[in-house]
Coordinates of C-alpha atoms in Angstrom, one line a residue:
R863 CA -4.9 68.6 -5.5
W864 CA -8.6 68.9 -6.1
V865 CA -9.3 66.6 -3.1
K866 CA -7.3 68.9 -0.8
R867 CA -9.2 71.9 -2.0
Y868 CA -12.6 70.1 -1.7
V869 CA -11.9 69.1 1.9
E870 CA -10.6 72.6 2.9
E871 CA -13.7 74.3 1.4
R872 CA -16.0 72.1 3.4
Q873 CA -14.0 72.3 6.6
M874 CA -14.0 68.5 6.9
N875 CA -11.7 66.3 9.0
K876 CA -8.8 66.4 6.6
Q877 CA -7.0 63.2 7.6
R878 CA -10.0 61.0 7.7
I879 CA -11.5 62.4 4.5
N880 CA -8.2 62.2 2.7
D881 CA -7.6 58.6 3.7
D882 CA -11.2 57.5 2.8
L883 CA -11.3 59.5 -0.4
C884 CA -7.9 58.2 -1.6
Y885 CA -9.0 54.6 -0.9
I886 CA -12.2 55.2 -2.9
I887 CA -10.4 56.9 -5.7
D888 CA -7.9 54.0 -5.9
K889 CA -10.8 51.5 -6.2
F890 CA -12.5 53.6 -9.0
S891 CA -9.2 53.9 -10.8
A892 CA -9.0 50.1 -10.9
L893 CA -12.5 49.9 -12.4
A894 CA -11.5 52.6 -15.0
H895 CA -8.6 50.3 -16.1
L896 CA -11.1 47.4 -16.4
M897 CA -13.5 49.5 -18.4
W898 CA -10.9 50.8 -20.9
G899 CA -9.4 47.3 -21.2
L900 CA -12.8 45.8 -22.1
W901 CA -13.5 48.8 -24.5
A902 CA -10.2 48.2 -26.3
L903 CA -11.0 44.5 -26.7
V904 CA -14.3 45.4 -28.4
Q905 CA -12.6 48.1 -30.5
S906 CA -9.9 45.6 -31.7
G907 CA -12.7 43.8 -33.6
L908 CA -14.8 46.7 -34.7
S909 CA -12.6 49.8 -35.3
Q910 CA -11.1 50.7 -38.7
I911 CA -8.5 52.9 -37.0
D912 CA -4.9 51.7 -37.2
F913 CA -4.2 51.3 -33.5
D914 CA -2.9 48.4 -31.4
Y915 CA -6.1 47.9 -29.4
L916 CA -5.1 44.5 -28.2
N917 CA -1.8 45.7 -26.7
Y918 CA -3.7 48.7 -25.1
A919 CA -6.2 46.2 -23.7
K920 CA -3.4 44.1 -22.3
V921 CA -1.8 47.0 -20.6
R922 CA -5.0 48.3 -19.0
L923 CA -6.2 44.8 -17.9
D924 CA -2.8 44.1 -16.4
C925 CA -3.1 47.4 -14.4
Y926 CA -6.6 46.3 -13.3
R927 CA -5.3 42.9 -12.1
K928 CA -2.5 44.4 -10.1
L929 CA -4.8 47.0 -8.4
R930 CA -7.5 44.3 -7.9
T931 CA -5.1 42.1 -6.0
I932 CA -4.1 45.0 -3.7
L933 CA -7.5 46.8 -3.3
F934 CA -10.1 44.1 -3.3
Q935 CA -8.3 41.3 -1.3
T936 CA -10.6 41.9 1.7
I937 CA -13.7 40.8 -0.3
S938 CA -14.7 37.2 0.6
T939 CA -15.8 34.8 -2.1

């Protein structure tokens, strides 16, 4: 919703911006999953809070792996 409003306010090419912006947002969401997964792994060894950090890390890292396969497959190694 905010993307639509952002594009409208700036009178940009809606289709191109939406496609490009959605692609970038998807890539950053993959990186957010990676960050929170790594954070949870660290917290599992440090935190005194009763929370299943390892399971949370697994869920987040699984999401990252799925998105990585889809979004980053064009990068050559």
